[in-house]
Amino acid sequence: EAGVAQSPRYKIIEKRQSVAFWCNPISGHATLYWYQQILGQGPKLLIQFQNNGVVDDSQLPKDRFSAERLKGVDSTLKIQPAKLEDSAVYLCASSFTSQAGPYEQYFGPGTRLTVT
Amino acid sequence: AQSVTQLDSQVPVFEEAPVELRCNYSSSVSVYLFWYVQYPNQGLQLLLKYLSGSTLVKGINGFEAEFNKSQTSFHLRKPSVHISDTAEYFCAVIAVLDYKLSFGAGTTVTVRA
């Protein structure tokens, strides 16, 4: 079974530039998550989709971050314009369902963003 | 809301020695508990989880954890570590009837020969 795919793996940009990350979840997984993992911290949920609808985006800095999941499969996370404090690893995860319950989340390898 | 505290940020250990990673959580409701491992330049992989039943949970790669409700702890142990266990370990919690996973700050385990 193929895992969660993410690209690119690494990205270096200058502040005020824009950047986009792509995620392809495990086939059949209705729920998709984007996490931000700053060095020395645990992952923090940015946004959660159920199919192509947003379930929770309370932690997403909406003035600069946006995300979409067209057709309920792939997802794109965008930052525009980037700030130095956005330097982090961006993890995508997917699970079978977002309904209340301990459904295991499967994580991709992440995209390491460096903003200079 | 739930929170997780991992009491050790770094744990150096010699090969074949035992290791224990400490995790405490705070929640006003019942929770499910997880340990994830992150190898260098990789995503997170589930080691084990506590949902209900026996408080001693066994996971992959010889790891086990014990849920202690009175002490609100979920410590991870391995009796004999290998060089390949060098990684970052995250404790996480999700409230029953909720969907949001909350992570601790992580513990870096470095195994030396």
XYZ file of C-alpha atoms in Angstrom:
229
model
C 0.000 0.000 0.000
C 1.468 3.360 -1.001
C 1.950 5.854 1.817
C 1.263 9.562 2.001
C 3.250 11.398 -0.655
C 4.515 14.951 -0.321
C 6.498 17.266 -2.541
C 8.825 18.973 -2.607
C 10.923 17.485 0.197
C 12.944 20.645 0.672
C 12.352 24.280 -0.223
C 14.385 27.417 0.410
C 12.792 30.799 -0.287
C 13.314 34.401 0.684
C 10.896 36.177 2.969
C 7.892 37.721 1.237
C 8.023 35.083 -1.504
C 5.273 32.537 -1.950
C 5.496 28.749 -1.764
C 3.184 25.789 -2.255
C 3.298 22.252 -0.918
C 1.494 19.257 -2.349
C 0.125 16.170 -0.620
C -1.394 12.957 -1.947
C -3.039 10.913 0.833
C -3.432 7.162 1.077
C -6.100 5.942 -1.304
C -9.497 5.752 0.370
C -8.615 8.048 3.257
C -11.331 10.672 3.558
C -9.533 12.836 6.076
C -6.424 14.885 5.397
C -4.396 16.956 7.846
C -1.671 19.574 7.483
C 0.682 20.052 10.424
C 3.454 22.558 11.054
C 6.459 21.236 13.003
C 8.847 23.923 14.169
C 12.299 22.742 15.217
C 12.225 21.474 18.794
C 8.432 21.276 18.962
C 5.770 18.711 18.296
C 3.562 18.943 15.214
C 0.769 21.507 15.394
C -2.415 21.018 13.383
C -2.984 23.753 10.807
C -6.013 22.468 8.956
C -8.113 19.322 8.651
C -10.237 18.301 5.678
C -12.987 15.721 5.497
C -13.268 14.881 1.804
C -13.086 18.369 0.234
C -14.623 20.260 3.161
C -12.758 21.998 5.975
C -13.378 20.501 9.415
C -10.983 22.660 11.437
C -8.789 25.559 10.378
C -8.721 27.381 13.702
C -4.905 27.300 13.870
C -4.285 28.352 10.275
C -2.894 31.911 9.895
C -5.425 32.842 7.274
C -3.816 36.152 6.376
C -0.955 34.290 4.712
C -1.767 30.566 4.641
C -4.344 28.896 2.440
C -5.167 25.282 1.684
C -7.473 23.448 -0.626
C -8.433 19.888 -1.352
C -10.123 19.796 -4.696
C -12.078 16.635 -5.509
C -11.399 15.309 -2.024
C -8.059 13.704 -2.859
C -4.856 15.751 -3.297
C -4.278 18.871 -1.270
C -2.161 21.990 -1.626
C -0.963 24.242 1.190
C 0.213 27.725 0.194
C 2.050 30.456 2.060
C 1.982 33.969 0.644
C 3.951 35.974 1.649
C 6.339 33.879 3.721
C 7.898 35.124 6.950
C 11.049 33.965 8.699
C 8.973 32.292 11.412
C 7.363 30.024 8.812
C 10.579 28.004 8.641
C 9.459 24.532 9.681
C 8.633 21.053 8.447
C 5.152 20.819 6.979
C 3.656 17.379 7.480
C 0.669 15.955 5.702
C -1.274 13.072 7.230
C -4.371 11.121 6.314
C -6.798 8.835 8.066
C -9.817 6.774 7.229
C -12.311 9.152 8.810
C -12.410 12.219 11.013
C -15.383 11.065 13.036
C -14.656 10.957 16.739
C -12.473 8.008 17.425
C -8.860 6.944 17.598
C -8.339 6.486 13.900
C -4.668 6.216 13.137
C -3.142 9.054 11.184
C -0.536 8.126 8.583
C 2.137 10.744 7.991
C 4.072 11.696 4.902
C 7.822 12.467 4.960
C 7.231 16.205 5.206
C 8.480 19.288 3.390
C 11.280 21.191 5.088
C 10.844 24.921 4.430
C 13.617 27.391 5.089
C 12.779 31.084 4.803
C 15.804 33.379 4.564
C -8.444 21.009 25.850
C -5.721 18.440 26.267
C -2.001 18.964 26.723
C 1.027 16.706 26.749
C 4.312 17.157 28.589
C 7.342 15.109 27.699
C 9.633 15.418 30.671
C 12.935 14.786 28.902
C 13.993 16.688 25.801
C 17.080 14.520 25.198
C 17.966 11.020 26.342
C 21.425 9.618 25.572
C 21.703 5.874 26.086
C 24.206 3.132 25.368
C 23.387 0.281 23.033
C 21.694 -2.686 24.755
C 20.789 -0.550 27.788
C 17.142 0.037 28.772
C 15.422 3.337 28.080
C 12.337 5.056 29.473
C 10.720 8.147 27.960
C 8.337 9.976 30.236
C 5.013 11.461 29.161
C 2.352 13.154 31.254
C -0.938 14.472 29.968
C -3.655 16.793 31.153
C -7.309 16.382 30.240
C -10.705 16.846 31.831
C -12.131 13.937 29.850
C -11.049 10.424 28.959
C -8.358 10.188 26.334
C -6.654 7.884 23.895
C -2.849 7.942 24.008
C -0.199 7.389 21.364
C 3.540 7.233 20.897
C 5.011 8.137 17.507
C 8.609 7.836 16.316
C 10.274 10.111 13.780
C 13.504 8.933 12.196
C 15.773 11.564 10.624
C 14.214 13.156 7.544
C 11.131 10.961 7.749
C 7.516 11.388 8.777
C 5.975 10.131 11.984
C 5.299 6.436 12.453
C 2.956 5.007 15.069
C 4.769 2.937 17.714
C 1.793 2.019 19.877
C -1.520 3.262 21.188
C -3.707 2.917 24.256
C -7.438 2.898 23.601
C -8.877 0.836 26.452
C -8.379 -2.416 28.327
C -4.981 -3.565 29.577
C -2.887 -0.663 30.733
C 0.295 -2.265 29.401
C 0.495 -1.790 25.668
C 3.014 -3.449 23.398
C 4.085 -1.867 20.151
C 6.475 -2.342 17.291
C 10.249 -2.744 17.566
C 10.093 -4.056 21.142
C 8.609 -0.919 22.689
C 5.914 -0.945 25.347
C 4.090 1.698 27.351
C 2.021 1.730 30.501
C -1.044 3.877 31.013
C -1.429 5.163 34.570
C -4.693 7.011 34.967
C -4.090 8.170 38.545
C -0.753 9.717 37.579
C -1.974 10.773 34.121
C 1.135 9.244 32.604
C 1.965 7.111 29.579
C 5.670 6.286 29.800
C 7.424 4.464 26.962
C 10.024 1.766 27.630
C 12.355 -0.571 25.813
C 14.468 -3.103 27.714
C 17.398 -3.077 25.270
C 17.957 -0.404 22.633
C 19.759 -0.607 19.306
C 21.635 2.013 17.338
C 18.681 2.060 14.952
C 16.418 3.354 17.745
C 18.107 6.741 17.464
C 15.182 9.019 16.637
C 12.747 11.549 18.024
C 9.782 10.220 19.975
C 6.472 12.021 20.385
C 3.720 11.359 22.872
C 0.251 12.404 21.700
C -3.270 12.476 23.076
C -6.752 12.695 21.648
C -9.872 13.136 23.719
C -12.578 10.523 23.433
C -15.362 11.939 21.237
C -12.856 14.372 19.691
C -10.681 14.213 16.602
C -7.771 16.578 17.278
C -4.403 15.011 18.075
C -2.211 17.028 20.479
C 1.520 16.308 20.547
C 4.217 16.777 23.136
C 7.441 18.593 22.264
C 9.319 15.362 21.645
C 12.235 13.462 23.171
C 15.408 12.920 21.178
C 16.945 9.515 21.858
C 20.566 9.043 20.870
C 21.911 5.506 21.122
C 25.680 5.143 21.350
C 27.792 2.036 20.862
